[in-house]
Amino acid sequence: MKTTIHLGGALLLVLLSWQAIAWLGGWNEALFPTPSQTVYGFAEIIADGVLLKDIGTSLYRFLLGYTSSVLLAMALGLVLGWYHNIWAFLNPIAQVLRPISPVAWLPFIVLVFGIGDMPSLVIIFLAAFFPVLLSTVAAVRGIEPVYLKVAQNFGIGQPQLLTKIIFPAIFPRIATGLHLALGTAWVFLVAGEMVGTQSGLGFLIIDARNNLRADLLMTAIITIGVLGLLLDSSITLLEKRIYRRWGIPERSNA
Amino acid sequence: MSYIDIQDVSRNYQKKDQSFRALDHVNLKIDRGEFICLLGPSGCGKSTLLNILAGFDKVSAGTITIGGAPVEKPTVKNVTIFQNYGLLPWRTVEKNVELGLESLSIPAEKRQQIAHKYLDLVGLKDFAQSHPAELSGGMQQRVAIARALAVDPEIIFMDEPFAALDALTRMNLQDEISAINRSQHKTIIFVTHDIDEAVVLADRIVIMTPNPGRIKTIIPVDLHGPRDRTSPDFLRIRDHVFAEFSLKPEDKTEYYI
Ligand SMILES: Nc1ncnc2c1ncn2[C@@H]1O[C@H](COP(=O)(O)OP(=O)(O)OP(=O)(O)O)[C@@H](O)[C@H]1O
Ligand SMILES: [Mg+2]
């Protein structure tokens, strides 16, 4: 109930200030839409199916890019966290690559992968990869040595060591990385879709701009924000389920 | 040949291009079923010796055999109980106790039965479904004891297992582990730097000194059955140990003898 009030209040605040900015700015309506125009814009692209199709395309790319990135980063992180010697060589490389915005690679990505779904997939992949890789490596190295001693004592070898000890021990710390990566990857989805594709929410933004449809531009922006929020909540839910499934007390090792 | 035979064992550690001798020519023979306390000040190599016996660490020189076989790596036949309990926080108490049984390919139903038996023994059967974080330190260490006993080991190694507990809890657990030693016929090697604890528990107290880590003396504790911490015999042995650490004037020891 309280959240409903908060949400309603926030929505009202946004609508009022938006309307106020539109009035005060006095810009051409094709450049800056009012809330009501945007509602019509929403209705229009929902009705002709464009919005739903773009959402589907973007979510598909996002889930594919994010999932493959996260799985690979976790697997690699496990191996590299375990064998510090290799990590010692790769760590400087990762540290240099990490702060580069994935978008910077776009020309090369297009060169190598061509246009279509691939560039945005690769960008999402890159955006999610490093947070997860680094948090996995740190988590593996931070495992309480006593857990490994206990495992050794009780004759727990691979692959049980991984499933019974290592994964549950590192999960709370990896979860932070997964969360962080989700946000970053979603941000770069739009950037990835602005080039080389004719579909998706990023393309919707470019297309609206080129056609001077500020209402559709705003529609796309709002959709991206709301979807980002929904994705974030669903990963929180998933996290909770994994915690419960593995019996990990939440935040104990975090 | 003794059950556990420690022959001329030394252990060097490399500390900043300098070799440091944590254990120096240690000799000790231990019989099956004995309760041995390794007692001594910080840094005298108690943990080092225990880790080597348990197979977590290696000797630099000398040999150790248990039941005639050289110690190579940790085995489920000899379980170590750690000061910080080593419970897996993501498992319930019951599942923690079952941990060692899982690798012994014991069916799930039987595992649970065994877990409950030992949780009952340490007085925690009502907490089977709790997670370790919900238990007090003393209860967590009881779970670790139940987990060790569940795999029916021959030796239990304990490294200052009660050091983090309050005095009363500690005394209760001392009585329990003492009873377990007698009823379950386990050989127990117990590291402590608490003199009273050693006298309450040990059949023999192995007194160690640091720099380099050596065995100074071995004091047999000829008390039988449950020990009364206030009996004259108890106090006599306690004074003997104090005297070994030069914490007590010699003549006062004479008084009790
Ligand atoms: N892995 C190691 N590397 C280097 N030095 C070590 C290592 N383990 C132990 N030592 C050194 O060996 C000596 C004996 O250590 P040990 O842990 O066995 O002492 P302890 O008797 O258990 O002391 P405490 O009562 O403080 O636990 C110490 O000086 C310690 O610094
Ligand atoms: Mg120690």
XYZ file of C-alpha atoms and ligand atoms in Angstrom:
543
model
C 0.000 0.000 0.000
C 2.756 2.380 1.019
C 4.730 1.575 -2.133
C 1.660 2.323 -4.219
C 1.439 5.756 -2.618
C 5.157 6.345 -3.187
C 4.923 5.210 -6.793
C 1.881 7.354 -7.450
C 3.591 10.347 -5.872
C 6.728 9.858 -7.950
C 4.694 9.525 -11.140
C 2.771 12.692 -10.344
C 5.994 14.566 -9.614
C 7.518 13.475 -12.919
C 4.409 14.375 -14.933
C 4.093 17.804 -13.319
C 7.719 18.781 -13.795
C 7.717 17.396 -17.308
C 4.656 19.436 -18.189
C 6.204 22.493 -16.513
C 9.456 22.088 -18.460
C 7.515 21.754 -21.694
C 5.603 24.977 -20.970
C 8.546 26.967 -19.729
C 10.818 25.817 -22.535
C 8.310 26.729 -25.177
C 10.040 24.489 -27.717
C 8.498 23.183 -30.882
C 6.334 20.159 -30.052
C 8.183 18.071 -32.599
C 11.387 18.570 -30.590
C 10.042 18.239 -27.044
C 6.769 16.376 -26.443
C 4.234 16.972 -23.691
C 3.092 14.050 -21.538
C -0.223 13.825 -23.370
C 1.472 13.703 -26.765
C 3.666 10.930 -25.485
C 0.642 8.956 -24.338
C -0.723 9.217 -27.903
C 2.683 8.173 -29.204
C 2.560 5.131 -26.938
C -0.928 4.283 -28.142
C 0.171 4.611 -31.757
C 3.157 2.263 -31.648
C 1.411 -0.194 -29.390
C -1.480 -0.291 -31.836
C 0.674 -0.884 -34.915
C 2.728 -3.482 -33.056
C 6.052 -1.707 -33.501
C 6.750 -1.242 -29.794
C 6.071 -4.844 -28.858
C 8.202 -6.109 -31.705
C 11.099 -3.841 -30.745
C 10.809 -4.830 -27.097
C 10.895 -8.483 -28.119
C 13.942 -7.966 -30.310
C 15.819 -6.003 -27.658
C 15.015 -8.430 -24.874
C 16.066 -11.339 -27.031
C 19.414 -9.719 -27.813
C 19.863 -8.663 -24.243
C 19.135 -12.041 -22.714
C 21.305 -13.847 -25.226
C 24.226 -11.432 -24.834
C 23.955 -11.160 -21.074
C 23.502 -14.848 -20.363
C 26.342 -15.990 -22.570
C 28.605 -13.269 -21.197
C 27.799 -14.068 -17.592
C 28.207 -17.812 -18.004
C 31.532 -17.436 -19.744
C 32.772 -14.833 -17.287
C 31.840 -17.020 -14.303
C 33.483 -20.096 -15.792
C 36.615 -18.176 -16.655
C 36.551 -16.425 -13.280
C 36.400 -19.771 -11.479
C 39.409 -21.095 -13.359
C 41.425 -17.888 -13.060
C 40.562 -17.404 -9.393
C 41.764 -20.928 -8.733
C 45.011 -20.640 -10.678
C 46.381 -17.318 -9.467
C 49.489 -17.685 -11.588
C 47.582 -17.369 -14.828
C 45.468 -14.575 -13.392
C 48.594 -12.631 -12.476
C 49.333 -12.375 -16.199
C 45.782 -11.689 -17.308
C 44.841 -9.257 -14.558
C 46.686 -6.268 -16.104
C 45.000 -6.956 -19.425
C 41.587 -7.100 -17.782
C 42.289 -3.911 -15.875
C 43.135 -2.081 -19.098
C 40.135 -3.433 -21.033
C 37.612 -2.909 -18.268
C 37.366 0.906 -18.288
C 36.960 1.102 -22.078
C 33.371 1.742 -23.028
C 32.236 -1.189 -25.195
C 30.863 1.315 -27.725
C 34.400 2.416 -28.522
C 34.961 -0.952 -30.168
C 31.972 -0.554 -32.473
C 33.850 0.104 -35.724
C 35.979 -2.994 -35.165
C 32.989 -5.014 -34.067
C 31.132 -4.102 -37.252
C 34.234 -4.877 -39.261
C 34.585 -8.325 -37.725
C 30.946 -9.326 -37.171
C 29.167 -7.281 -39.829
C 25.801 -5.682 -39.139
C 22.599 -7.217 -37.835
C 22.149 -8.702 -34.376
C 25.828 -9.270 -33.756
C 27.138 -5.766 -32.908
C 24.579 -5.185 -30.146
C 25.094 -8.718 -28.850
C 28.846 -8.172 -28.682
C 28.444 -4.819 -26.953
C 26.126 -6.270 -24.320
C 28.484 -9.180 -23.934
C 31.448 -6.869 -23.335
C 29.525 -4.659 -20.927
C 28.525 -7.583 -18.713
C 31.740 -9.542 -18.992
C 34.226 -7.642 -16.839
C 32.134 -6.944 -13.743
C 31.259 -10.638 -13.538
C 34.762 -11.867 -14.332
C 36.379 -9.640 -11.723
C 33.867 -10.362 -8.990
C 34.135 -14.111 -9.638
C 37.917 -14.079 -9.452
C 37.811 -12.026 -6.252
C 35.156 -14.309 -4.772
C 37.110 -17.485 -5.530
C 40.237 -16.044 -3.996
C 38.245 -14.895 -0.982
C 36.883 -18.356 -0.120
C 37.479 -19.162 3.542
C 40.431 -21.576 3.523
C 38.746 -23.593 6.245
C 35.957 -24.615 3.822
C 38.538 -26.113 1.501
C 40.288 -27.852 4.381
C 37.006 -29.348 5.523
C 36.311 -30.515 1.971
C 39.759 -32.060 1.714
C 39.331 -33.732 5.080
C 36.025 -35.289 4.086
C 37.346 -36.438 0.730
C 35.235 -34.086 -1.371
C 36.939 -33.904 -4.783
C 35.832 -32.425 -8.078
C 33.174 -31.990 -9.335
C 31.484 -32.046 -5.896
C 33.990 -29.503 -4.610
C 32.625 -27.053 -7.154
C 28.937 -27.673 -6.533
C 28.996 -28.294 -2.791
C 31.641 -25.872 -1.602
C 32.957 -23.359 -4.101
C 29.765 -22.263 -5.813
C 27.711 -21.688 -2.663
C 30.695 -20.044 -0.981
C 31.236 -17.521 -3.755
C 27.660 -16.931 -4.832
C 26.856 -14.007 -2.548
C 29.853 -12.103 -3.894
C 29.208 -13.010 -7.523
C 25.597 -11.921 -7.149
C 26.792 -8.356 -6.682
C 28.718 -8.579 -9.953
C 25.759 -10.115 -11.761
C 23.560 -7.294 -10.615
C 26.031 -4.633 -11.579
C 26.591 -6.264 -14.972
C 22.871 -6.390 -15.659
C 22.541 -2.639 -15.247
C 25.611 -1.842 -17.308
C 24.655 -4.235 -20.088
C 21.160 -2.780 -20.334
C 22.585 0.720 -20.645
C 24.736 -0.402 -23.559
C 21.908 -2.234 -25.295
C 20.650 1.055 -26.693
C 24.099 2.157 -27.762
C 24.597 -1.184 -29.503
C 21.298 -0.975 -31.332
C 21.888 2.542 -32.586
C 24.284 1.204 -35.177
C 23.948 -1.446 -37.754
C 20.428 -2.625 -36.951
C 16.941 -1.829 -38.178
C 15.149 -3.073 -35.070
C 15.054 -2.890 -31.315
C 14.537 -0.075 -28.825
C 17.854 1.561 -29.709
C 16.825 1.685 -33.339
C 13.432 3.025 -32.306
C 15.226 5.973 -30.717
C 17.330 6.683 -33.804
C 14.343 6.272 -36.070
C 12.182 8.628 -33.996
C 14.922 11.232 -33.990
C 15.421 11.037 -37.753
C 11.688 11.430 -38.313
C 11.379 14.304 -35.796
C 8.995 12.207 -33.696
C 9.909 13.439 -30.220
C 6.841 11.720 -28.771
C 8.079 8.333 -29.983
C 11.566 9.157 -28.760
C 10.164 9.766 -25.285
C 8.061 6.611 -25.547
C 11.183 4.581 -26.265
C 13.081 6.231 -23.418
C 10.336 5.469 -20.909
C 10.043 1.897 -22.150
C 13.768 1.360 -21.733
C 13.698 2.731 -18.191
C 10.734 0.638 -17.113
C 12.129 -2.534 -18.697
C 15.473 -1.910 -16.979
C 13.662 -1.676 -13.674
C 11.745 -4.882 -14.366
C 14.930 -6.725 -15.315
C 16.576 -5.546 -12.131
C 13.684 -6.760 -10.016
C 13.614 -10.100 -11.766
C 17.299 -10.712 -11.107
C 16.712 -9.787 -7.474
C 13.953 -12.386 -7.372
C 16.172 -14.962 -9.057
C 18.936 -14.223 -6.558
C 16.538 -14.750 -3.676
C 15.439 -18.064 -5.151
C 19.013 -19.224 -5.519
C 19.756 -18.171 -1.955
C 16.795 -20.164 -0.754
C 17.517 -23.132 -2.990
C 21.112 -23.376 -1.750
C 20.177 -22.375 1.767
C 22.629 -19.490 1.640
C 21.831 -17.018 4.378
C 21.378 -13.754 2.492
C 24.206 -11.252 2.709
C 26.178 -13.440 5.108
C 29.297 -13.549 2.972
C 28.681 -10.425 1.006
C 55.118 -49.960 17.252
C 52.890 -47.203 18.512
C 49.680 -46.224 16.782
C 50.957 -42.737 15.958
C 54.712 -42.501 15.641
C 56.363 -39.111 15.240
C 60.061 -39.567 14.593
C 62.534 -36.738 14.597
C 60.173 -34.360 12.812
C 61.303 -30.869 11.853
C 59.449 -28.242 9.880
C 61.066 -25.177 8.379
C 59.222 -22.217 6.946
C 60.719 -19.713 4.568
C 60.281 -16.276 6.091
C 61.743 -13.496 3.916
C 64.697 -15.490 2.532
C 65.325 -16.679 6.061
C 64.583 -20.204 7.147
C 62.470 -20.408 10.288
C 62.283 -23.580 12.353
C 58.688 -24.066 13.520
C 59.335 -27.638 14.690
C 62.724 -28.963 15.741
C 63.426 -32.696 16.157
C 60.068 -33.615 17.605
C 59.599 -37.188 18.815
C 56.339 -38.535 20.165
C 54.532 -41.845 20.334
C 50.797 -41.982 20.852
C 48.663 -45.018 21.600
C 45.234 -45.791 20.238
C 42.494 -44.201 22.357
C 44.804 -41.736 24.060
C 43.764 -38.150 24.688
C 46.833 -35.998 24.062
C 46.961 -32.278 24.739
C 49.602 -30.194 23.002
C 50.174 -27.293 25.364
C 52.444 -24.301 25.001
C 52.700 -20.599 24.343
C 51.879 -18.970 21.033
C 54.278 -19.826 18.237
C 55.640 -23.063 19.709
C 54.425 -25.067 16.707
C 51.311 -26.722 18.122
C 49.207 -25.982 15.052
C 52.088 -26.873 12.770
C 52.428 -30.295 14.373
C 48.675 -30.878 14.273
C 48.415 -29.835 10.627
C 51.209 -32.195 9.699
C 49.585 -35.060 11.604
C 46.284 -34.343 9.855
C 47.969 -34.307 6.444
C 47.385 -30.617 5.670
C 51.104 -29.806 5.876
C 54.349 -31.705 5.253
C 57.426 -32.366 7.337
C 60.770 -30.900 6.290
C 62.582 -33.811 7.912
C 61.625 -36.908 9.868
C 58.732 -39.329 9.501
C 55.216 -39.703 10.817
C 53.267 -42.910 10.624
C 49.715 -43.561 11.734
C 48.829 -47.234 12.073
C 52.108 -48.040 10.346
C 51.358 -46.014 7.209
C 53.073 -42.698 6.482
C 50.823 -39.611 6.558
C 50.423 -38.213 3.055
C 47.197 -36.296 2.794
C 44.066 -35.650 4.842
C 41.765 -38.627 5.117
C 38.251 -39.022 6.395
C 39.622 -41.518 8.948
C 41.178 -38.620 10.857
C 38.971 -35.594 11.185
C 40.091 -32.109 12.196
C 37.908 -29.722 14.191
C 38.872 -26.098 13.750
C 38.738 -23.169 16.133
C 36.328 -21.296 13.867
C 34.197 -24.448 13.503
C 34.431 -24.715 9.716
C 30.693 -25.179 9.297
C 29.222 -24.418 5.883
C 26.827 -21.508 6.450
C 24.658 -22.418 3.462
C 23.831 -25.852 4.870
C 21.482 -26.648 7.712
C 22.940 -28.176 10.859
C 21.745 -31.595 9.742
C 23.246 -31.215 6.269
C 26.514 -30.047 7.774
C 26.692 -33.213 9.845
C 25.904 -35.267 6.746
C 28.683 -33.641 4.732
C 31.336 -36.259 5.391
C 28.892 -39.103 4.841
C 28.038 -37.967 1.320
C 31.448 -38.929 -0.031
C 31.219 -42.327 1.649
C 28.269 -43.214 -0.609
C 25.894 -43.800 2.256
C 22.221 -43.592 1.170
C 20.358 -40.403 2.081
C 18.049 -42.024 4.588
C 20.914 -43.631 6.480
C 22.861 -40.359 6.400
C 20.022 -38.541 8.070
C 19.704 -41.266 10.653
C 23.415 -41.014 11.493
C 23.275 -37.220 11.596
C 20.386 -37.324 14.040
C 22.144 -39.840 16.226
C 25.168 -37.596 16.684
C 23.158 -34.386 16.949
C 21.304 -36.139 19.736
C 24.636 -37.033 21.344
C 25.717 -33.380 21.412
C 22.274 -32.231 22.519
C 21.245 -30.440 19.329
C 18.614 -32.615 17.734
C 16.063 -29.802 17.962
C 18.297 -27.616 15.823
C 18.703 -30.002 12.892
C 16.940 -27.630 10.497
C 18.652 -24.431 11.699
C 21.493 -22.760 9.881
C 24.824 -22.336 11.690
C 24.431 -18.552 11.843
C 21.403 -19.041 14.075
C 23.430 -20.924 16.706
C 25.755 -19.724 19.446
C 29.498 -20.416 19.193
C 29.265 -23.316 21.628
C 26.409 -24.880 19.675
C 28.289 -24.453 16.403
C 31.293 -26.241 17.832
C 28.965 -29.030 18.979
C 27.745 -29.342 15.399
C 31.364 -29.590 14.246
C 31.944 -32.346 16.808
C 28.840 -34.198 15.629
C 30.011 -33.826 12.024
C 33.392 -35.269 12.921
C 31.918 -38.184 14.867
C 29.415 -38.956 12.102
C 32.102 -40.394 9.826
C 33.307 -42.584 12.706
C 36.926 -41.464 12.514
C 39.802 -43.098 14.337
C 41.482 -39.840 15.331
C 40.028 -36.419 16.017
C 42.387 -33.473 15.759
C 41.286 -30.316 17.521
C 43.085 -26.976 17.266
C 42.034 -24.713 20.139
C 38.426 -25.678 19.472
C 37.027 -23.955 22.549
C 39.245 -20.864 22.582
C 36.515 -18.548 21.330
C 33.927 -19.678 23.872
C 33.016 -18.289 27.261
C 34.338 -20.059 30.380
C 31.156 -21.940 31.299
C 30.405 -23.118 27.783
C 34.016 -24.168 27.499
C 33.839 -26.290 30.647
C 30.656 -27.966 29.460
C 32.226 -28.814 26.122
C 35.380 -30.068 27.818
C 33.297 -32.511 29.832
C 31.468 -33.583 26.694
C 34.544 -34.200 24.589
C 36.120 -36.047 27.501
C 33.063 -38.293 27.740
C 33.121 -38.814 23.976
C 36.761 -39.862 24.134
C 35.873 -42.511 26.704
C 32.561 -43.703 25.264
C 33.492 -43.647 21.562
C 37.101 -44.789 21.993
C 38.526 -42.099 19.772
C 42.146 -41.040 19.790
C 42.123 -37.285 20.320
C 44.963 -34.830 19.767
C 43.949 -31.508 21.193
C 45.833 -28.225 20.906
C 45.349 -25.670 23.659
C 47.171 -22.994 25.532
C 44.847 -23.268 28.500
C 46.524 -25.250 31.291
C 43.294 -26.151 33.086
C 41.817 -27.395 29.861
C 44.793 -29.660 29.313
C 44.572 -31.110 32.814
C 40.834 -31.712 32.504
C 41.153 -33.500 29.205
C 44.488 -35.156 28.673
C 45.853 -38.584 29.395
C 49.194 -36.993 28.687
C 50.081 -33.341 28.358
C 52.798 -32.607 25.812
C 54.415 -29.328 26.776
C 56.059 -27.442 23.923
C 58.355 -24.419 23.860
C 58.995 -21.982 21.016
C 62.064 -20.800 19.092
C 62.541 -23.402 17.837
C 59.370 -25.439 18.469
C 60.268 -28.383 20.662
C 58.701 -30.802 23.074
C 59.907 -29.828 26.529
C 58.278 -32.477 28.692
C 55.427 -34.887 28.679
C 53.292 -35.011 31.823
C 51.085 -38.044 32.323
C 47.760 -37.208 33.935
C 46.890 -40.172 36.135
C 43.348 -39.140 36.891
C 40.611 -41.580 36.033
C 36.990 -41.120 35.117
C 35.236 -37.759 35.032
C 37.535 -35.125 36.456
C 36.758 -32.889 39.353
C 38.374 -29.516 38.760
C 38.631 -28.934 42.508
C 40.043 -32.273 43.698
C 43.516 -32.304 45.280
C 44.846 -34.661 42.594
C 43.672 -32.314 39.877
C 45.304 -29.346 41.577
C 48.525 -31.296 42.068
C 48.879 -31.990 38.363
C 47.846 -28.476 37.525
C 50.610 -27.135 39.745
C 53.053 -29.490 38.128
C 52.203 -28.010 34.724
C 52.439 -24.471 36.071
C 55.871 -25.303 37.446
C 56.954 -26.521 34.002
C 56.195 -23.098 32.634
C 57.975 -21.540 35.628
C 54.763 -19.813 36.530
C 54.929 -21.079 40.082
C 57.724 -21.347 42.646
C 58.988 -24.943 42.951
C 58.575 -25.242 46.720
C 54.842 -24.754 46.533
C 54.584 -27.769 44.269
C 56.273 -29.799 46.974
C 53.506 -28.799 49.344
C 50.853 -30.638 47.354
C 53.022 -33.677 46.740
N 52.624 -21.294 6.668
C 53.571 -20.702 7.432
N 54.517 -19.935 6.854
C 55.475 -19.330 7.609
N 55.575 -19.451 8.936
C 54.669 -20.200 9.568
C 53.609 -20.860 8.855
N 52.861 -21.534 9.740
C 53.412 -21.299 10.947
N 54.492 -20.508 10.855
C 55.329 -20.062 11.959
O 55.696 -21.184 12.717
C 55.618 -20.891 14.101
C 54.717 -21.869 14.789
O 53.399 -21.615 14.354
P 52.138 -22.409 14.899
O 50.951 -21.849 14.219
O 52.363 -23.855 14.784
O 52.141 -21.974 16.428
P 51.090 -22.320 17.556
O 51.832 -23.023 18.630
O 49.916 -23.008 16.986
O 50.710 -20.874 18.069
P 49.286 -20.301 18.492
O 49.087 -20.700 19.916
O 49.464 -18.821 18.355
O 48.270 -20.850 17.566
C 55.160 -19.459 14.233
O 56.292 -18.641 14.463
C 54.558 -19.150 12.888
O 54.761 -17.799 12.558
Mg 47.926 -22.471 16.602
